[in-house]
């Protein structure tokens, strides 16, 4: 799954199941992801289960890619 958030102006949340992994990149703007400050160019990964909370401080664009977790 690929989600592109353009011109986000308010808080949003993405639920990741236990079998999912997410890659997130901030393309423009500034805010907080799971209480961590982020700005243009920042990125990271998350393993489910988790609720990824995005709080907007300055209108932002983001790219979120959700894929299955790798089996060990």
PDB file of N, CA and C in Angstrom:
ATOM      1  N   UNK A   1       0.837  -1.175   0.000  1.00  0.00           N
ATOM      2  CA  UNK A   1       0.000   0.000   0.000  1.00  0.00           C
ATOM      3  C   UNK A   1       0.881   1.237   0.000  1.00  0.00           C
ATOM      4  N   UNK A   2       0.474   2.232  -0.753  1.00  0.00           N
ATOM      5  CA  UNK A   2       1.199   3.499  -0.799  1.00  0.00           C
ATOM      6  C   UNK A   2       0.201   4.613  -0.525  1.00  0.00           C
ATOM      7  N   UNK A   3       0.551   5.496   0.398  1.00  0.00           N
ATOM      8  CA  UNK A   3      -0.281   6.646   0.720  1.00  0.00           C
ATOM      9  C   UNK A   3       0.560   7.896   0.544  1.00  0.00           C
ATOM     10  N   UNK A   4       0.048   8.844  -0.237  1.00  0.00           N
ATOM     11  CA  UNK A   4       0.702  10.146  -0.380  1.00  0.00           C
ATOM     12  C   UNK A   4      -0.240  11.171   0.215  1.00  0.00           C
ATOM     13  N   UNK A   5       0.192  11.818   1.288  1.00  0.00           N
ATOM     14  CA  UNK A   5      -0.605  12.869   1.922  1.00  0.00           C
ATOM     15  C   UNK A   5      -0.117  14.207   1.416  1.00  0.00           C
ATOM     16  N   UNK A   6      -0.984  14.952   0.733  1.00  0.00           N
ATOM     17  CA  UNK A   6      -0.599  16.253   0.200  1.00  0.00           C
ATOM     18  C   UNK A   6      -1.341  17.344   0.928  1.00  0.00           C
ATOM     19  N   UNK A   7      -0.596  18.359   1.294  1.00  0.00           N
ATOM     20  CA  UNK A   7      -1.159  19.537   1.945  1.00  0.00           C
ATOM     21  C   UNK A   7      -1.960  19.181   3.195  1.00  0.00           C
ATOM     22  N   UNK A   8      -1.396  18.276   3.995  1.00  0.00           N
ATOM     23  CA  UNK A   8      -2.055  17.923   5.252  1.00  0.00           C
ATOM     24  C   UNK A   8      -2.041  19.127   6.176  1.00  0.00           C
ATOM     25  N   UNK A   9      -3.174  19.371   6.821  1.00  0.00           N
ATOM     26  CA  UNK A   9      -3.297  20.533   7.702  1.00  0.00           C
ATOM     27  C   UNK A   9      -3.743  20.153   9.106  1.00  0.00           C
ATOM     28  N   UNK A  10      -4.126  18.900   9.292  1.00  0.00           N
ATOM     29  CA  UNK A  10      -4.593  18.489  10.610  1.00  0.00           C
ATOM     30  C   UNK A  10      -4.079  17.088  10.937  1.00  0.00           C
ATOM     31  N   UNK A  11      -4.280  16.708  12.177  1.00  0.00           N
ATOM     32  CA  UNK A  11      -3.806  15.423  12.713  1.00  0.00           C
ATOM     33  C   UNK A  11      -4.434  14.257  11.952  1.00  0.00           C
ATOM     34  N   UNK A  12      -3.644  13.222  11.710  1.00  0.00           N
ATOM     35  CA  UNK A  12      -4.175  11.999  11.114  1.00  0.00           C
ATOM     36  C   UNK A  12      -3.463  10.799  11.740  1.00  0.00           C
ATOM     37  N   UNK A  13      -4.054   9.636  11.600  1.00  0.00           N
ATOM     38  CA  UNK A  13      -3.527   8.430  12.232  1.00  0.00           C
ATOM     39  C   UNK A  13      -3.601   7.269  11.249  1.00  0.00           C
ATOM     40  N   UNK A  14      -2.552   6.442  11.259  1.00  0.00           N
ATOM     41  CA  UNK A  14      -2.474   5.257  10.414  1.00  0.00           C
ATOM     42  C   UNK A  14      -2.272   4.050  11.324  1.00  0.00           C
ATOM     43  N   UNK A  15      -3.139   3.077  11.234  1.00  0.00           N
ATOM     44  CA  UNK A  15      -3.031   1.855  12.042  1.00  0.00           C
ATOM     45  C   UNK A  15      -2.240   0.806  11.271  1.00  0.00           C
ATOM     46  N   UNK A  16      -1.176   0.302  11.889  1.00  0.00           N
ATOM     47  CA  UNK A  16      -0.386  -0.778  11.293  1.00  0.00           C
ATOM     48  C   UNK A  16      -0.666  -2.060  12.052  1.00  0.00           C
ATOM     49  N   UNK A  17      -1.046  -3.100  11.339  1.00  0.00           N
ATOM     50  CA  UNK A  17      -1.270  -4.393  11.966  1.00  0.00           C
ATOM     51  C   UNK A  17       0.041  -5.048  12.359  1.00  0.00           C
ATOM     52  N   UNK A  18      -0.040  -6.103  13.144  1.00  0.00           N
ATOM     53  CA  UNK A  18       1.154  -6.808  13.649  1.00  0.00           C
ATOM     54  C   UNK A  18       2.002  -7.393  12.520  1.00  0.00           C
ATOM     55  N   UNK A  19       1.411  -7.607  11.372  1.00  0.00           N
ATOM     56  CA  UNK A  19       2.127  -8.214  10.250  1.00  0.00           C
ATOM     57  C   UNK A  19       2.620  -7.186   9.239  1.00  0.00           C
ATOM     58  N   UNK A  20       2.635  -5.896   9.613  1.00  0.00           N
ATOM     59  CA  UNK A  20       3.008  -4.830   8.678  1.00  0.00           C
ATOM     60  C   UNK A  20       4.234  -4.051   9.132  1.00  0.00           C
ATOM     61  N   UNK A  21       4.915  -3.469   8.142  1.00  0.00           N
ATOM     62  CA  UNK A  21       6.060  -2.575   8.340  1.00  0.00           C
ATOM     63  C   UNK A  21       5.769  -1.337   7.494  1.00  0.00           C
ATOM     64  N   UNK A  22       6.141  -0.160   7.993  1.00  0.00           N
ATOM     65  CA  UNK A  22       5.891   1.073   7.246  1.00  0.00           C
ATOM     66  C   UNK A  22       7.176   1.876   7.084  1.00  0.00           C
ATOM     67  N   UNK A  23       7.266   2.537   5.939  1.00  0.00           N
ATOM     68  CA  UNK A  23       8.340   3.473   5.639  1.00  0.00           C
ATOM     69  C   UNK A  23       7.683   4.829   5.421  1.00  0.00           C
ATOM     70  N   UNK A  24       8.169   5.846   6.117  1.00  0.00           N
ATOM     71  CA  UNK A  24       7.562   7.172   6.059  1.00  0.00           C
ATOM     72  C   UNK A  24       8.628   8.205   5.725  1.00  0.00           C
ATOM     73  N   UNK A  25       8.304   9.114   4.780  1.00  0.00           N
ATOM     74  CA  UNK A  25       9.212  10.203   4.407  1.00  0.00           C
ATOM     75  C   UNK A  25       8.413  11.500   4.395  1.00  0.00           C
ATOM     76  N   UNK A  26       8.961  12.528   5.025  1.00  0.00           N
ATOM     77  CA  UNK A  26       8.352  13.854   4.995  1.00  0.00           C
ATOM     78  C   UNK A  26       8.895  14.572   3.764  1.00  0.00           C
ATOM     79  N   UNK A  27       8.004  14.876   2.831  1.00  0.00           N
ATOM     80  CA  UNK A  27       8.412  15.497   1.577  1.00  0.00           C
ATOM     81  C   UNK A  27       8.475  17.016   1.672  1.00  0.00           C
ATOM     82  N   UNK A  28       7.634  17.592   2.528  1.00  0.00           N
ATOM     83  CA  UNK A  28       7.583  19.049   2.689  1.00  0.00           C
ATOM     84  C   UNK A  28       6.871  19.369   3.987  1.00  0.00           C
ATOM     85  N   UNK A  29       7.296  20.424   4.652  1.00  0.00           N
ATOM     86  CA  UNK A  29       6.608  20.875   5.853  1.00  0.00           C
ATOM     87  C   UNK A  29       7.269  20.419   7.142  1.00  0.00           C
ATOM     88  N   UNK A  30       6.491  20.537   8.237  1.00  0.00           N
ATOM     89  CA  UNK A  30       7.031  20.242   9.562  1.00  0.00           C
ATOM     90  C   UNK A  30       5.895  19.757  10.453  1.00  0.00           C
ATOM     91  N   UNK A  31       6.216  18.823  11.367  1.00  0.00           N
ATOM     92  CA  UNK A  31       5.210  18.308  12.288  1.00  0.00           C
ATOM     93  C   UNK A  31       5.816  17.338  13.279  1.00  0.00           C
ATOM     94  N   UNK A  32       4.981  16.411  13.749  1.00  0.00           N
ATOM     95  CA  UNK A  32       5.424  15.402  14.714  1.00  0.00           C
ATOM     96  C   UNK A  32       4.825  14.060  14.286  1.00  0.00           C
ATOM     97  N   UNK A  33       5.636  13.020  14.348  1.00  0.00           N
ATOM     98  CA  UNK A  33       5.170  11.657  14.103  1.00  0.00           C
ATOM     99  C   UNK A  33       5.437  10.868  15.369  1.00  0.00           C
ATOM    100  N   UNK A  34       4.360  10.363  15.984  1.00  0.00           N
ATOM    101  CA  UNK A  34       4.477   9.638  17.253  1.00  0.00           C
ATOM    102  C   UNK A  34       5.309  10.436  18.260  1.00  0.00           C
ATOM    103  N   UNK A  35       5.018  11.720  18.375  1.00  0.00           N
ATOM    104  CA  UNK A  35       5.644  12.651  19.321  1.00  0.00           C
ATOM    105  C   UNK A  35       7.068  13.067  18.976  1.00  0.00           C
ATOM    106  N   UNK A  36       7.615  12.600  17.851  1.00  0.00           N
ATOM    107  CA  UNK A  36       8.967  12.987  17.426  1.00  0.00           C
ATOM    108  C   UNK A  36       8.872  14.089  16.385  1.00  0.00           C
ATOM    109  N   UNK A  37       9.657  15.153  16.537  1.00  0.00           N
ATOM    110  CA  UNK A  37       9.661  16.247  15.561  1.00  0.00           C
ATOM    111  C   UNK A  37      10.218  15.764  14.228  1.00  0.00           C
ATOM    112  N   UNK A  38       9.549  16.169  13.145  1.00  0.00           N
ATOM    113  CA  UNK A  38       9.995  15.816  11.795  1.00  0.00           C
ATOM    114  C   UNK A  38       9.865  17.040  10.897  1.00  0.00           C
ATOM    115  N   UNK A  39      10.702  17.057   9.854  1.00  0.00           N
ATOM    116  CA  UNK A  39      10.636  18.129   8.866  1.00  0.00           C
ATOM    117  C   UNK A  39      11.055  17.569   7.515  1.00  0.00           C
ATOM    118  N   UNK A  40      10.983  18.404   6.508  1.00  0.00           N
ATOM    119  CA  UNK A  40      11.295  17.996   5.143  1.00  0.00           C
ATOM    120  C   UNK A  40      12.586  17.181   5.081  1.00  0.00           C
ATOM    121  N   UNK A  41      12.512  16.019   4.426  1.00  0.00           N
ATOM    122  CA  UNK A  41      13.681  15.161   4.264  1.00  0.00           C
ATOM    123  C   UNK A  41      13.817  14.077   5.320  1.00  0.00           C
ATOM    124  N   UNK A  42      13.109  14.207   6.430  1.00  0.00           N
ATOM    125  CA  UNK A  42      13.172  13.193   7.485  1.00  0.00           C
ATOM    126  C   UNK A  42      12.391  11.949   7.062  1.00  0.00           C
ATOM    127  N   UNK A  43      12.828  10.817   7.563  1.00  0.00           N
ATOM    128  CA  UNK A  43      12.128   9.570   7.269  1.00  0.00           C
ATOM    129  C   UNK A  43      12.416   8.539   8.339  1.00  0.00           C
ATOM    130  N   UNK A  44      11.691   7.436   8.257  1.00  0.00           N
ATOM    131  CA  UNK A  44      11.907   6.379   9.226  1.00  0.00           C
ATOM    132  C   UNK A  44      11.050   5.173   8.924  1.00  0.00           C
ATOM    133  N   UNK A  45      11.199   4.164   9.771  1.00  0.00           N
ATOM    134  CA  UNK A  45      10.422   2.936   9.628  1.00  0.00           C
ATOM    135  C   UNK A  45       9.691   2.647  10.928  1.00  0.00           C
ATOM    136  N   UNK A  46       8.654   1.849  10.818  1.00  0.00           N
ATOM    137  CA  UNK A  46       7.897   1.433  12.000  1.00  0.00           C
ATOM    138  C   UNK A  46       7.426   0.004  11.786  1.00  0.00           C
ATOM    139  N   UNK A  47       7.422  -0.761  12.860  1.00  0.00           N
ATOM    140  CA  UNK A  47       6.913  -2.128  12.828  1.00  0.00           C
ATOM    141  C   UNK A  47       5.600  -2.179  13.583  1.00  0.00           C
ATOM    142  N   UNK A  48       4.608  -2.863  13.000  1.00  0.00           N
ATOM    143  CA  UNK A  48       3.322  -3.017  13.671  1.00  0.00           C
ATOM    144  C   UNK A  48       3.406  -4.068  14.754  1.00  0.00           C
ATOM    145  N   UNK A  49       2.465  -4.080  15.664  1.00  0.00           N
ATOM    146  CA  UNK A  49       1.305  -3.196  15.675  1.00  0.00           C
ATOM    147  C   UNK A  49       1.635  -1.848  16.299  1.00  0.00           C
ATOM    148  N   UNK A  50       1.151  -0.803  15.642  1.00  0.00           N
ATOM    149  CA  UNK A  50       1.355   0.559  16.135  1.00  0.00           C
ATOM    150  C   UNK A  50       0.368   1.490  15.437  1.00  0.00           C
ATOM    151  N   UNK A  51       0.024   2.556  16.119  1.00  0.00           N
ATOM    152  CA  UNK A  51      -0.759   3.625  15.505  1.00  0.00           C
ATOM    153  C   UNK A  51       0.212   4.768  15.222  1.00  0.00           C
ATOM    154  N   UNK A  52       0.455   5.052  13.956  1.00  0.00           N
ATOM    155  CA  UNK A  52       1.325   6.159  13.580  1.00  0.00           C
ATOM    156  C   UNK A  52       0.482   7.434  13.589  1.00  0.00           C
ATOM    157  N   UNK A  53       0.803   8.329  14.491  1.00  0.00           N
ATOM    158  CA  UNK A  53       0.063   9.583  14.617  1.00  0.00           C
ATOM    159  C   UNK A  53       0.885  10.708  14.017  1.00  0.00           C
ATOM    160  N   UNK A  54       0.290  11.446  13.087  1.00  0.00           N
ATOM    161  CA  UNK A  54       0.949  12.581  12.441  1.00  0.00           C
ATOM    162  C   UNK A  54       0.240  13.856  12.879  1.00  0.00           C
ATOM    163  N   UNK A  55       0.997  14.741  13.522  1.00  0.00           N
ATOM    164  CA  UNK A  55       0.467  16.038  13.938  1.00  0.00           C
ATOM    165  C   UNK A  55       1.148  17.108  13.092  1.00  0.00           C
ATOM    166  N   UNK A  56       0.371  17.966  12.484  1.00  0.00           N
ATOM    167  CA  UNK A  56       0.885  18.963  11.546  1.00  0.00           C
ATOM    168  C   UNK A  56       1.173  20.280  12.264  1.00  0.00           C
ATOM    169  N   UNK A  57       2.409  20.769  12.115  1.00  0.00           N
ATOM    170  CA  UNK A  57       2.778  22.078  12.649  1.00  0.00           C
ATOM    171  C   UNK A  57       2.850  23.099  11.516  1.00  0.00           C
ATOM    172  N   UNK A  58       3.243  22.623  10.334  1.00  0.00           N
ATOM    173  CA  UNK A  58       3.309  23.446   9.131  1.00  0.00           C
ATOM    174  C   UNK A  58       2.835  22.548   8.001  1.00  0.00           C
ATOM    175  N   UNK A  59       1.862  23.009   7.229  1.00  0.00           N
ATOM    176  CA  UNK A  59       1.294  22.177   6.155  1.00  0.00           C
ATOM    177  C   UNK A  59       2.357  21.255   5.564  1.00  0.00           C
ATOM    178  N   UNK A  60       2.048  19.948   5.514  1.00  0.00           N
ATOM    179  CA  UNK A  60       3.073  19.014   5.053  1.00  0.00           C
ATOM    180  C   UNK A  60       2.555  18.008   4.048  1.00  0.00           C
ATOM    181  N   UNK A  61       3.525  17.470   3.305  1.00  0.00           N
ATOM    182  CA  UNK A  61       3.300  16.374   2.367  1.00  0.00           C
ATOM    183  C   UNK A  61       4.115  15.199   2.890  1.00  0.00           C
ATOM    184  N   UNK A  62       3.539  14.006   2.811  1.00  0.00           N
ATOM    185  CA  UNK A  62       4.289  12.829   3.247  1.00  0.00           C
ATOM    186  C   UNK A  62       4.030  11.652   2.327  1.00  0.00           C
ATOM    187  N   UNK A  63       4.949  10.707   2.359  1.00  0.00           N
ATOM    188  CA  UNK A  63       4.830   9.457   1.615  1.00  0.00           C
ATOM    189  C   UNK A  63       4.915   8.329   2.634  1.00  0.00           C
ATOM    190  N   UNK A  64       3.927   7.452   2.638  1.00  0.00           N
ATOM    191  CA  UNK A  64       3.883   6.317   3.550  1.00  0.00           C
ATOM    192  C   UNK A  64       3.736   5.047   2.719  1.00  0.00           C
ATOM    193  N   UNK A  65       4.665   4.127   2.877  1.00  0.00           N
ATOM    194  CA  UNK A  65       4.620   2.858   2.173  1.00  0.00           C
ATOM    195  C   UNK A  65       4.467   1.753   3.228  1.00  0.00           C
ATOM    196  N   UNK A  66       3.437   0.931   3.075  1.00  0.00           N
ATOM    197  CA  UNK A  66       3.170  -0.157   4.021  1.00  0.00           C
ATOM    198  C   UNK A  66       3.363  -1.486   3.290  1.00  0.00           C
ATOM    199  N   UNK A  67       4.197  -2.339   3.887  1.00  0.00           N
ATOM    200  CA  UNK A  67       4.496  -3.651   3.290  1.00  0.00           C
ATOM    201  C   UNK A  67       4.411  -4.718   4.381  1.00  0.00           C
ATOM    202  N   UNK A  68       4.304  -5.992   3.977  1.00  0.00           N
ATOM    203  CA  UNK A  68       4.312  -7.061   4.982  1.00  0.00           C
ATOM    204  C   UNK A  68       5.670  -7.111   5.686  1.00  0.00           C
ATOM    205  N   UNK A  69       5.667  -7.492   6.968  1.00  0.00           N
ATOM    206  CA  UNK A  69       6.936  -7.680   7.690  1.00  0.00           C
ATOM    207  C   UNK A  69       7.621  -8.912   7.122  1.00  0.00           C
ATOM    208  N   UNK A  70       8.943  -8.872   7.146  1.00  0.00           N
ATOM    209  CA  UNK A  70       9.717 -10.017   6.686  1.00  0.00           C
ATOM    210  C   UNK A  70       9.627 -11.143   7.701  1.00  0.00           C
ATOM    211  N   UNK A  71       9.486 -12.363   7.227  1.00  0.00           N
ATOM    212  CA  UNK A  71       9.464 -13.527   8.099  1.00  0.00           C
ATOM    213  C   UNK A  71      10.885 -13.919   8.436  1.00  0.00           C
ATOM    214  N   UNK A  72      11.120 -14.288   9.691  1.00  0.00           N
ATOM    215  CA  UNK A  72      12.473 -14.706  10.098  1.00  0.00           C
ATOM    216  C   UNK A  72      12.597 -16.194  10.062  1.00  0.00           C
TER     217      UNK A  72
END
